[in-house]
Amino acid sequence: MGGAVSAGEDNDDLIDNLKEAQYIRTGRVEQAFRAIDRGDYYLDGYRDNAYKDLAWKHGNIHLSAPCIYSEVMEALKLQQGLSFLNLGSGTGYLSTMVGLIIGPFGVNHGVELHTDVVEYAKEKLDDFIKNSDSFDKFDFCEPIFVVGNCLEISSDSHQYDRIYCGAGVQKDHENYMKILLKVGGILVMPIEDQLIQITRTGQCSWESKNILAVSFAPLVQKNRAEGSKPDAVELPPVTVRSLQDLSRVYIRRTLRDLTNEECPDKGLVQRAPQKRKRRRCRLRRINTYVFVGNQLIPQAMESEEDERIDQEQHKEDQEQQETQEQQEKEQEEEERDIGSVEILKAVNVLRDKIMTLPLPESLKTYLLYYREK
């Protein structure tokens, strides 16, 4: 599934294409997509395919097409402080983007059938927290992943504000999914080759909306011996943050706001989409007809007017080519001249601010989430 937009050269280029095709329509979704490099969730040797609008699968590891994730993120209508459940959480790519939007006072849980995929997701999450500068630009709700079959969730589990299921849901499992949703909540899932958005408007009332046609592999039920009871999946508890953790959240938020006020140019930088050159087509008039066998065939006949149009078109093409070459030359010179500025933008201003504080090193390390860089 995918292929709706052109392939990108990098993550920013991919996001530009998704915006141009109207799959990404809101600023907060765009920021989340730019903050998480899709290529980081690919295995080594497969990263070249990361920025194509295509699904990718290797063993149990799977990523949906970027256009699908874009529609899902928009349909969920995420806000700070919401609770989110990802059924079939896979690599954790989507859950991590959601965590950037719902913030530290949200709830971010994922259920995944395969143990090796959960371990892979935890590794990618740990790498994001320790190494990505994007982590310091957001208040983050860290996802928690558990192993289990999402069709065997304990019946007394708590409900969520937002739910996404990343595998095809059979019609007879639709109500099972709805029960996990709070009143006023939104559920996005594929049913019968349609990605649908379901809003719970009351205890027993729902509104459904088709988003787009999709093709998902169906949910898998574990094989078990006849007569044996399934192992119920226990979702992670919803806990209150400790006072120590809350202090870290608010200190980091205050310092981030201060640095953004002092250095507004060092905030979130969004890349402008590249301008695409349009080629003009020459329109020829039909001036005459000729007989070929028994058929009457129209044929263009050159005239002085046609020759004049050709000359003007050729001249315009040359001017466009010269202008484009000049712009590319100026851009290369600008990149060489402002190398120091590019480096300045790459500086993690929050980290620098924390390191200058008159605090014990252990406390600085805690405020930085033990990040080494």
mmCIF file of C-alpha atoms in Angstrom:
data_model
loop_
_atom_site.group_PDB
_atom_site.id
_atom_site.type_symbol
_atom_site.label_atom_id
_atom_site.label_comp_id
_atom_site.label_asym_id
_atom_site.label_seq_id
_atom_site.Cartn_x
_atom_site.Cartn_y
_atom_site.Cartn_z
ATOM 1 C CA MET A 1 0.000 0.000 0.000
ATOM 2 C CA GLY A 2 1.348 3.458 -0.810
ATOM 3 C CA GLY A 3 2.943 5.114 -3.800
ATOM 4 C CA ALA A 4 0.574 8.083 -3.587
ATOM 5 C CA VAL A 5 3.384 10.656 -3.526
ATOM 6 C CA SER A 6 6.808 10.963 -5.125
ATOM 7 C CA ALA A 7 9.852 9.467 -3.433
ATOM 8 C CA GLY A 8 11.935 11.869 -1.360
ATOM 9 C CA GLU A 9 15.693 12.201 -1.101
ATOM 10 C CA ASP A 10 15.523 12.507 2.698
ATOM 11 C CA ASN A 11 12.971 12.779 5.486
ATOM 12 C CA ASP A 12 12.282 16.490 4.916
ATOM 13 C CA ASP A 13 11.792 15.909 1.201
ATOM 14 C CA LEU A 14 9.298 13.128 1.953
ATOM 15 C CA ILE A 15 7.345 15.430 4.288
ATOM 16 C CA ASP A 16 7.314 18.151 1.624
ATOM 17 C CA ASN A 17 5.736 15.686 -0.800
ATOM 18 C CA LEU A 18 3.148 14.543 1.754
ATOM 19 C CA LYS A 19 2.206 18.176 2.437
ATOM 20 C CA GLU A 20 1.929 18.973 -1.260
ATOM 21 C CA ALA A 21 -0.396 15.977 -1.725
ATOM 22 C CA GLN A 22 -2.490 17.134 1.276
ATOM 23 C CA TYR A 23 -1.825 14.030 3.372
ATOM 24 C CA ILE A 24 -0.257 16.242 6.052
ATOM 25 C CA ARG A 25 -2.570 19.186 6.728
ATOM 26 C CA THR A 26 -1.793 20.516 10.223
ATOM 27 C CA GLY A 27 1.300 22.075 11.750
ATOM 28 C CA ARG A 28 1.575 19.787 14.766
ATOM 29 C CA VAL A 29 1.477 16.665 12.588
ATOM 30 C CA GLU A 30 4.092 18.154 10.264
ATOM 31 C CA GLN A 31 6.413 18.957 13.189
ATOM 32 C CA ALA A 32 6.103 15.414 14.534
ATOM 33 C CA PHE A 33 6.916 13.890 11.138
ATOM 34 C CA ARG A 34 9.940 16.149 10.674
ATOM 35 C CA ALA A 35 11.211 15.406 14.186
ATOM 36 C CA ILE A 36 11.291 11.623 13.661
ATOM 37 C CA ASP A 37 13.422 10.439 10.760
ATOM 38 C CA ARG A 38 11.629 7.504 9.147
ATOM 39 C CA GLY A 39 14.973 6.131 7.967
ATOM 40 C CA ASP A 40 16.050 5.537 11.580
ATOM 41 C CA TYR A 41 13.437 2.775 11.840
ATOM 42 C CA TYR A 42 14.821 0.789 8.913
ATOM 43 C CA LEU A 43 17.431 -1.939 9.190
ATOM 44 C CA ASP A 44 20.895 -1.169 7.905
ATOM 45 C CA GLY A 45 21.025 -1.807 4.188
ATOM 46 C CA TYR A 46 17.377 -0.896 3.593
ATOM 47 C CA ARG A 47 17.456 2.808 4.427
ATOM 48 C CA ASP A 48 17.467 3.819 0.745
ATOM 49 C CA ASN A 49 13.799 2.790 0.604
ATOM 50 C CA ALA A 50 12.811 4.761 3.705
ATOM 51 C CA TYR A 51 11.691 7.904 1.886
ATOM 52 C CA LYS A 52 9.495 6.230 -0.689
ATOM 53 C CA ASP A 53 5.762 6.235 -0.125
ATOM 54 C CA LEU A 54 5.711 2.474 0.245
ATOM 55 C CA ALA A 55 5.175 -0.027 3.037
ATOM 56 C CA TRP A 56 8.223 -2.036 4.147
ATOM 57 C CA LYS A 57 8.450 -5.467 5.749
ATOM 58 C CA HIS A 58 11.404 -7.562 6.855
ATOM 59 C CA GLY A 59 10.573 -10.654 8.871
ATOM 60 C CA ASN A 60 8.190 -9.516 11.597
ATOM 61 C CA ILE A 61 9.264 -5.868 11.304
ATOM 62 C CA HIS A 62 6.803 -3.767 9.340
ATOM 63 C CA LEU A 63 6.197 -0.102 8.509
ATOM 64 C CA SER A 64 3.102 1.181 6.725
ATOM 65 C CA ALA A 65 3.404 3.652 3.853
ATOM 66 C CA PRO A 66 3.994 7.288 4.885
ATOM 67 C CA CYS A 67 0.688 8.397 3.318
ATOM 68 C CA ILE A 68 -1.154 5.946 5.611
ATOM 69 C CA TYR A 69 0.598 7.204 8.756
ATOM 70 C CA SER A 70 -0.134 10.785 7.682
ATOM 71 C CA GLU A 71 -3.855 10.115 7.330
ATOM 72 C CA VAL A 72 -3.903 8.254 10.655
ATOM 73 C CA MET A 73 -2.159 11.082 12.528
ATOM 74 C CA GLU A 74 -4.544 13.652 11.069
ATOM 75 C CA ALA A 75 -7.647 11.516 11.722
ATOM 76 C CA LEU A 76 -6.701 10.947 15.391
ATOM 77 C CA LYS A 77 -6.911 14.709 16.084
ATOM 78 C CA LEU A 78 -4.268 14.479 18.785
ATOM 79 C CA GLN A 79 -3.969 16.966 21.638
ATOM 80 C CA GLN A 80 -1.809 17.333 24.707
ATOM 81 C CA GLY A 81 -2.753 15.180 27.679
ATOM 82 C CA LEU A 82 -4.710 12.502 25.781
ATOM 83 C CA SER A 83 -4.345 8.769 26.294
ATOM 84 C CA PHE A 84 -3.354 6.702 23.235
ATOM 85 C CA LEU A 85 -3.382 2.964 22.546
ATOM 86 C CA ASN A 86 -1.575 1.545 19.512
ATOM 87 C CA LEU A 87 -2.783 -1.963 18.648
ATOM 88 C CA GLY A 88 -0.049 -3.608 16.608
ATOM 89 C CA SER A 89 2.529 -1.002 17.604
ATOM 90 C CA GLY A 90 5.327 -2.528 15.497
ATOM 91 C CA THR A 91 8.567 -0.532 15.370
ATOM 92 C CA GLY A 92 7.170 2.256 17.559
ATOM 93 C CA TYR A 93 7.549 4.857 14.788
ATOM 94 C CA LEU A 94 3.929 6.035 15.019
ATOM 95 C CA SER A 95 3.830 5.845 18.831
ATOM 96 C CA THR A 96 6.928 8.031 19.091
ATOM 97 C CA MET A 97 5.408 10.692 16.835
ATOM 98 C CA VAL A 98 2.203 10.587 18.884
ATOM 99 C CA GLY A 99 4.267 11.042 22.064
ATOM 100 C CA LEU A 100 5.625 14.349 20.740
ATOM 101 C CA ILE A 101 2.085 15.732 20.439
ATOM 102 C CA ILE A 102 0.286 14.400 23.526
ATOM 103 C CA GLY A 103 3.151 15.513 25.778
ATOM 104 C CA PRO A 104 4.360 14.358 29.220
ATOM 105 C CA PHE A 105 0.901 14.282 30.807
ATOM 106 C CA GLY A 106 -0.544 11.939 28.216
ATOM 107 C CA VAL A 107 -0.622 8.133 28.175
ATOM 108 C CA ASN A 108 1.107 6.240 25.373
ATOM 109 C CA HIS A 109 0.699 2.456 25.272
ATOM 110 C CA GLY A 110 1.365 -0.108 22.546
ATOM 111 C CA VAL A 111 0.537 -3.800 22.147
ATOM 112 C CA GLU A 112 2.565 -5.922 19.728
ATOM 113 C CA LEU A 113 2.261 -9.636 18.998
ATOM 114 C CA HIS A 114 5.943 -10.382 18.323
ATOM 115 C CA THR A 115 8.549 -10.262 21.096
ATOM 116 C CA ASP A 116 11.409 -9.489 18.697
ATOM 117 C CA VAL A 117 9.510 -6.486 17.306
ATOM 118 C CA VAL A 118 8.880 -5.115 20.812
ATOM 119 C CA GLU A 119 12.617 -5.371 21.523
ATOM 120 C CA TYR A 120 13.330 -3.599 18.233
ATOM 121 C CA ALA A 121 10.859 -0.821 19.145
ATOM 122 C CA LYS A 122 12.467 -0.356 22.559
ATOM 123 C CA GLU A 123 15.910 -0.090 20.955
ATOM 124 C CA LYS A 124 14.679 2.570 18.516
ATOM 125 C CA LEU A 125 12.964 4.493 21.323
ATOM 126 C CA ASP A 126 16.118 4.409 23.443
ATOM 127 C CA ASP A 127 18.167 5.622 20.478
ATOM 128 C CA PHE A 128 15.728 8.504 19.895
ATOM 129 C CA ILE A 129 15.849 9.634 23.539
ATOM 130 C CA LYS A 130 19.633 9.409 23.802
ATOM 131 C CA ASN A 131 20.733 10.710 20.411
ATOM 132 C CA SER A 132 18.069 12.828 18.701
ATOM 133 C CA ASP A 133 18.101 16.610 19.154
ATOM 134 C CA SER A 134 14.359 16.529 18.446
ATOM 135 C CA PHE A 135 13.863 15.010 21.896
ATOM 136 C CA ASP A 136 14.922 18.301 23.510
ATOM 137 C CA LYS A 137 12.574 20.384 21.333
ATOM 138 C CA PHE A 138 9.378 18.739 22.636
ATOM 139 C CA ASP A 139 7.700 17.676 25.855
ATOM 140 C CA PHE A 140 7.577 13.933 25.266
ATOM 141 C CA CYS A 141 5.258 11.141 26.377
ATOM 142 C CA GLU A 142 7.414 8.028 26.267
ATOM 143 C CA PRO A 143 5.558 5.026 24.829
ATOM 144 C CA ILE A 144 5.363 1.776 26.776
ATOM 145 C CA PHE A 145 5.202 -1.425 24.716
ATOM 146 C CA VAL A 146 3.917 -4.828 25.868
ATOM 147 C CA VAL A 147 3.896 -8.209 24.126
ATOM 148 C CA GLY A 148 0.521 -9.767 23.448
ATOM 149 C CA ASN A 149 -2.365 -10.326 21.079
ATOM 150 C CA CYS A 150 -4.507 -7.211 20.890
ATOM 151 C CA LEU A 151 -7.624 -9.388 20.524
ATOM 152 C CA GLU A 152 -7.007 -10.823 23.982
ATOM 153 C CA ILE A 153 -6.822 -7.667 26.081
ATOM 154 C CA SER A 154 -8.168 -8.094 29.592
ATOM 155 C CA SER A 155 -11.872 -7.195 29.827
ATOM 156 C CA ASP A 156 -11.307 -4.924 32.844
ATOM 157 C CA SER A 157 -8.687 -2.778 31.090
ATOM 158 C CA HIS A 158 -9.012 1.008 31.169
ATOM 159 C CA GLN A 159 -10.298 2.965 28.178
ATOM 160 C CA TYR A 160 -8.414 5.422 25.951
ATOM 161 C CA ASP A 161 -9.046 8.770 24.266
ATOM 162 C CA ARG A 162 -7.411 7.712 21.003
ATOM 163 C CA ILE A 163 -6.863 4.238 19.531
ATOM 164 C CA TYR A 164 -5.232 3.059 16.328
ATOM 165 C CA CYS A 165 -5.142 -0.504 15.038
ATOM 166 C CA GLY A 166 -2.427 -1.218 12.483
ATOM 167 C CA ALA A 167 -3.879 -4.452 11.100
ATOM 168 C CA GLY A 168 -7.069 -5.383 9.286
ATOM 169 C CA VAL A 169 -10.013 -5.771 11.658
ATOM 170 C CA GLN A 170 -12.765 -8.240 10.845
ATOM 171 C CA LYS A 171 -16.321 -6.942 11.129
ATOM 172 C CA ASP A 172 -17.118 -9.199 14.093
ATOM 173 C CA HIS A 173 -14.256 -7.596 16.080
ATOM 174 C CA GLU A 174 -15.467 -4.026 15.537
ATOM 175 C CA ASN A 175 -17.457 -3.820 18.782
ATOM 176 C CA TYR A 176 -14.539 -5.314 20.719
ATOM 177 C CA MET A 177 -12.404 -2.371 19.551
ATOM 178 C CA LYS A 178 -15.106 0.190 20.328
ATOM 179 C CA ILE A 179 -15.369 -0.905 23.959
ATOM 180 C CA LEU A 180 -11.765 0.177 24.564
ATOM 181 C CA LEU A 181 -12.648 3.764 23.611
ATOM 182 C CA LYS A 182 -13.777 6.518 25.981
ATOM 183 C CA VAL A 183 -16.866 8.595 25.242
ATOM 184 C CA GLY A 184 -15.714 11.440 23.008
ATOM 185 C CA GLY A 185 -12.733 9.373 21.860
ATOM 186 C CA ILE A 186 -11.589 8.528 18.331
ATOM 187 C CA LEU A 187 -10.725 5.091 16.944
ATOM 188 C CA VAL A 188 -8.944 4.724 13.597
ATOM 189 C CA MET A 189 -8.680 1.248 12.061
ATOM 190 C CA PRO A 190 -8.923 -0.615 8.744
ATOM 191 C CA ILE A 191 -12.135 -2.593 8.178
ATOM 192 C CA GLU A 192 -13.032 -4.301 4.901
ATOM 193 C CA ASP A 193 -10.333 -2.484 2.914
ATOM 194 C CA GLN A 194 -11.354 0.941 4.249
ATOM 195 C CA LEU A 195 -9.486 3.017 6.820
ATOM 196 C CA ILE A 196 -12.264 4.413 9.001
ATOM 197 C CA GLN A 197 -12.525 6.975 11.783
ATOM 198 C CA ILE A 198 -15.004 6.112 14.540
ATOM 199 C CA THR A 199 -15.998 8.690 17.149
ATOM 200 C CA ARG A 200 -17.763 7.545 20.305
ATOM 201 C CA THR A 201 -20.500 10.138 20.832
ATOM 202 C CA GLY A 202 -22.182 8.397 23.793
ATOM 203 C CA GLN A 203 -22.269 5.191 25.811
ATOM 204 C CA CYS A 204 -24.004 3.391 22.949
ATOM 205 C CA SER A 205 -23.694 5.796 20.026
ATOM 206 C CA TRP A 206 -21.017 6.129 17.353
ATOM 207 C CA GLU A 207 -20.224 8.076 14.221
ATOM 208 C CA SER A 208 -18.151 6.556 11.418
ATOM 209 C CA LYS A 209 -16.326 8.159 8.521
ATOM 210 C CA ASN A 210 -14.387 6.539 5.697
ATOM 211 C CA ILE A 211 -10.908 8.014 5.238
ATOM 212 C CA LEU A 212 -9.397 6.130 2.296
ATOM 213 C CA ALA A 213 -9.153 2.716 0.667
ATOM 214 C CA VAL A 214 -6.376 0.562 2.124
ATOM 215 C CA SER A 215 -5.048 -2.977 2.148
ATOM 216 C CA PHE A 216 -3.850 -4.338 5.509
ATOM 217 C CA ALA A 217 -2.856 -7.799 6.666
ATOM 218 C CA PRO A 218 -5.535 -9.124 9.067
ATOM 219 C CA LEU A 219 -5.157 -9.341 12.818
ATOM 220 C CA VAL A 220 -3.661 -12.628 13.921
ATOM 221 C CA GLN A 221 -5.053 -14.835 16.653
ATOM 222 C CA LYS A 222 -2.571 -17.026 18.467
ATOM 223 C CA ASN A 223 -2.864 -20.764 17.977
ATOM 224 C CA ARG A 224 -3.680 -22.502 21.231
ATOM 225 C CA ALA A 225 -4.608 -25.976 22.317
ATOM 226 C CA GLU A 226 -8.295 -26.837 22.127
ATOM 227 C CA GLY A 227 -10.124 -26.057 25.358
ATOM 228 C CA SER A 228 -7.308 -23.937 26.812
ATOM 229 C CA LYS A 229 -7.945 -20.347 27.872
ATOM 230 C CA PRO A 230 -6.095 -17.529 26.127
ATOM 231 C CA ASP A 231 -3.526 -15.522 28.051
ATOM 232 C CA ALA A 232 -5.148 -12.160 28.713
ATOM 233 C CA VAL A 233 -3.013 -9.158 27.801
ATOM 234 C CA GLU A 234 -2.519 -6.827 30.742
ATOM 235 C CA LEU A 235 -2.116 -3.254 29.574
ATOM 236 C CA PRO A 236 0.378 -1.037 31.413
ATOM 237 C CA PRO A 237 -1.094 0.776 34.433
ATOM 238 C CA VAL A 238 -1.854 4.484 34.217
ATOM 239 C CA THR A 239 0.367 5.977 36.901
ATOM 240 C CA VAL A 240 0.893 9.471 38.290
ATOM 241 C CA ARG A 241 4.326 10.961 37.663
ATOM 242 C CA SER A 242 6.581 11.351 40.673
ATOM 243 C CA LEU A 243 7.322 14.821 42.052
ATOM 244 C CA GLN A 244 10.921 14.403 40.913
ATOM 245 C CA ASP A 245 9.866 13.615 37.358
ATOM 246 C CA LEU A 246 7.357 16.486 37.303
ATOM 247 C CA SER A 247 10.094 18.862 38.430
ATOM 248 C CA ARG A 248 12.288 17.755 35.542
ATOM 249 C CA VAL A 249 9.454 18.282 33.053
ATOM 250 C CA TYR A 250 8.734 21.820 34.257
ATOM 251 C CA ILE A 251 12.399 22.833 34.566
ATOM 252 C CA ARG A 252 13.099 21.674 31.013
ATOM 253 C CA ARG A 253 9.968 23.405 29.709
ATOM 254 C CA THR A 254 10.903 26.689 31.437
ATOM 255 C CA LEU A 255 14.470 26.566 30.128
ATOM 256 C CA ARG A 256 13.254 25.738 26.624
ATOM 257 C CA ASP A 257 10.889 28.716 26.669
ATOM 258 C CA LEU A 258 13.685 30.992 27.878
ATOM 259 C CA THR A 259 16.118 29.861 25.187
ATOM 260 C CA ASN A 260 13.446 30.239 22.504
ATOM 261 C CA GLU A 261 12.839 33.820 23.638
ATOM 262 C CA GLU A 262 16.566 34.585 23.719
ATOM 263 C CA CYS A 263 17.346 32.829 20.438
ATOM 264 C CA PRO A 264 14.157 32.587 18.358
ATOM 265 C CA ASP A 265 16.162 31.659 15.254
ATOM 266 C CA LYS A 266 17.283 28.437 16.912
ATOM 267 C CA GLY A 267 13.803 27.022 17.292
ATOM 268 C CA LEU A 268 12.172 24.427 15.110
ATOM 269 C CA VAL A 269 13.448 24.980 11.582
ATOM 270 C CA GLN A 270 11.134 23.847 8.778
ATOM 271 C CA ARG A 271 12.415 23.354 5.299
ATOM 272 C CA ALA A 272 10.712 25.165 2.465
ATOM 273 C CA PRO A 273 9.583 22.838 -0.308
ATOM 274 C CA GLN A 274 11.665 22.866 -3.448
ATOM 275 C CA LYS A 275 10.219 24.707 -6.403
ATOM 276 C CA ARG A 276 9.553 22.482 -9.340
ATOM 277 C CA LYS A 277 10.172 23.784 -12.820
ATOM 278 C CA ARG A 278 7.188 23.616 -15.143
ATOM 279 C CA ARG A 279 7.747 22.722 -18.760
ATOM 280 C CA ARG A 280 5.596 24.472 -21.306
ATOM 281 C CA CYS A 281 4.052 22.466 -24.087
ATOM 282 C CA ARG A 282 3.853 23.822 -27.605
ATOM 283 C CA LEU A 283 0.430 23.799 -29.184
ATOM 284 C CA ARG A 284 0.343 23.218 -32.962
ATOM 285 C CA ARG A 285 -2.520 24.198 -35.181
ATOM 286 C CA ILE A 286 -3.864 21.660 -37.652
ATOM 287 C CA ASN A 287 -3.497 23.297 -41.045
ATOM 288 C CA THR A 288 -4.046 20.483 -43.507
ATOM 289 C CA TYR A 289 -5.278 16.906 -43.970
ATOM 290 C CA VAL A 290 -3.772 14.055 -45.962
ATOM 291 C CA PHE A 291 -5.162 10.732 -47.174
ATOM 292 C CA VAL A 292 -3.415 7.569 -45.969
ATOM 293 C CA GLY A 293 -5.143 4.648 -47.631
ATOM 294 C CA ASN A 294 -8.829 5.278 -47.058
ATOM 295 C CA GLN A 295 -8.332 7.383 -43.907
ATOM 296 C CA LEU A 296 -8.220 11.152 -43.573
ATOM 297 C CA ILE A 297 -5.343 12.073 -41.221
ATOM 298 C CA PRO A 298 -4.773 15.583 -39.785
ATOM 299 C CA GLN A 299 -1.215 16.809 -40.197
ATOM 300 C CA ALA A 300 0.510 19.892 -38.785
ATOM 301 C CA MET A 301 1.995 22.166 -41.404
ATOM 302 C CA GLU A 302 4.752 24.605 -40.539
ATOM 303 C CA SER A 303 4.091 28.298 -41.110
ATOM 304 C CA GLU A 304 5.850 31.561 -40.372
ATOM 305 C CA GLU A 305 3.766 31.787 -37.203
ATOM 306 C CA ASP A 306 4.939 28.340 -36.096
ATOM 307 C CA GLU A 307 8.553 29.274 -36.752
ATOM 308 C CA ARG A 308 8.135 32.445 -34.692
ATOM 309 C CA ILE A 309 6.597 30.445 -31.806
ATOM 310 C CA ASP A 310 9.476 27.963 -32.013
ATOM 311 C CA GLN A 311 12.043 30.734 -31.794
ATOM 312 C CA GLU A 312 10.320 32.366 -28.838
ATOM 313 C CA GLN A 313 9.994 29.030 -27.039
ATOM 314 C CA HIS A 314 13.659 28.222 -27.652
ATOM 315 C CA LYS A 315 14.708 31.625 -26.333
ATOM 316 C CA GLU A 316 12.516 31.247 -23.241
ATOM 317 C CA ASP A 317 13.899 27.765 -22.532
ATOM 318 C CA GLN A 318 17.441 29.122 -22.732
ATOM 319 C CA GLU A 319 16.598 31.965 -20.328
ATOM 320 C CA GLN A 320 15.007 29.551 -17.847
ATOM 321 C CA GLN A 321 18.027 27.268 -18.033
ATOM 322 C CA GLU A 322 20.416 30.165 -17.434
ATOM 323 C CA THR A 323 18.307 31.416 -14.517
ATOM 324 C CA GLN A 324 18.234 27.958 -12.933
ATOM 325 C CA GLU A 325 21.998 27.526 -13.294
ATOM 326 C CA GLN A 326 22.559 30.963 -11.747
ATOM 327 C CA GLN A 327 20.303 30.119 -8.806
ATOM 328 C CA GLU A 328 22.108 26.833 -8.204
ATOM 329 C CA LYS A 329 25.458 28.639 -8.331
ATOM 330 C CA GLU A 330 24.278 31.280 -5.851
ATOM 331 C CA GLN A 331 22.932 28.582 -3.536
ATOM 332 C CA GLU A 332 26.264 26.730 -3.547
ATOM 333 C CA GLU A 333 28.113 29.958 -2.770
ATOM 334 C CA GLU A 334 25.644 30.761 0.006
ATOM 335 C CA GLU A 335 26.095 27.325 1.568
ATOM 336 C CA ARG A 336 29.870 27.832 1.574
ATOM 337 C CA ASP A 337 29.594 31.352 3.007
ATOM 338 C CA ILE A 338 27.166 30.518 5.834
ATOM 339 C CA GLY A 339 28.717 27.292 6.999
ATOM 340 C CA SER A 340 29.096 28.752 10.491
ATOM 341 C CA VAL A 341 25.392 29.615 10.571
ATOM 342 C CA GLU A 342 24.427 26.071 9.633
ATOM 343 C CA ILE A 343 26.544 24.785 12.521
ATOM 344 C CA LEU A 344 24.929 27.311 14.849
ATOM 345 C CA LYS A 345 21.453 26.042 13.984
ATOM 346 C CA ALA A 346 22.540 22.501 14.803
ATOM 347 C CA VAL A 347 23.471 23.466 18.370
ATOM 348 C CA ASN A 348 21.196 21.953 21.026
ATOM 349 C CA VAL A 349 20.337 25.158 22.886
ATOM 350 C CA LEU A 350 18.453 23.414 25.711
ATOM 351 C CA ARG A 351 21.419 21.199 26.467
ATOM 352 C CA ASP A 352 23.795 24.173 26.411
ATOM 353 C CA LYS A 353 21.513 26.072 28.786
ATOM 354 C CA ILE A 354 21.384 23.195 31.254
ATOM 355 C CA MET A 355 25.151 22.725 31.165
ATOM 356 C CA THR A 356 25.713 26.390 32.126
ATOM 357 C CA LEU A 357 23.507 26.187 35.221
ATOM 358 C CA PRO A 358 25.254 26.253 38.647
ATOM 359 C CA LEU A 359 24.033 22.758 39.530
ATOM 360 C CA PRO A 360 25.704 19.489 40.566
ATOM 361 C CA GLU A 361 26.743 17.362 37.612
ATOM 362 C CA SER A 362 24.428 14.559 38.708
ATOM 363 C CA LEU A 363 21.431 16.889 38.567
ATOM 364 C CA LYS A 364 22.441 18.198 35.132
ATOM 365 C CA THR A 365 22.702 14.626 33.906
ATOM 366 C CA TYR A 366 19.230 13.878 35.258
ATOM 367 C CA LEU A 367 17.753 16.945 33.562
ATOM 368 C CA LEU A 368 19.313 15.753 30.293
ATOM 369 C CA TYR A 369 17.754 12.280 30.676
ATOM 370 C CA TYR A 370 21.318 10.903 30.897
ATOM 371 C CA ARG A 371 21.911 11.816 27.258
ATOM 372 C CA GLU A 372 25.542 11.754 26.278
ATOM 373 C CA LYS A 373 25.258 14.335 23.479
#
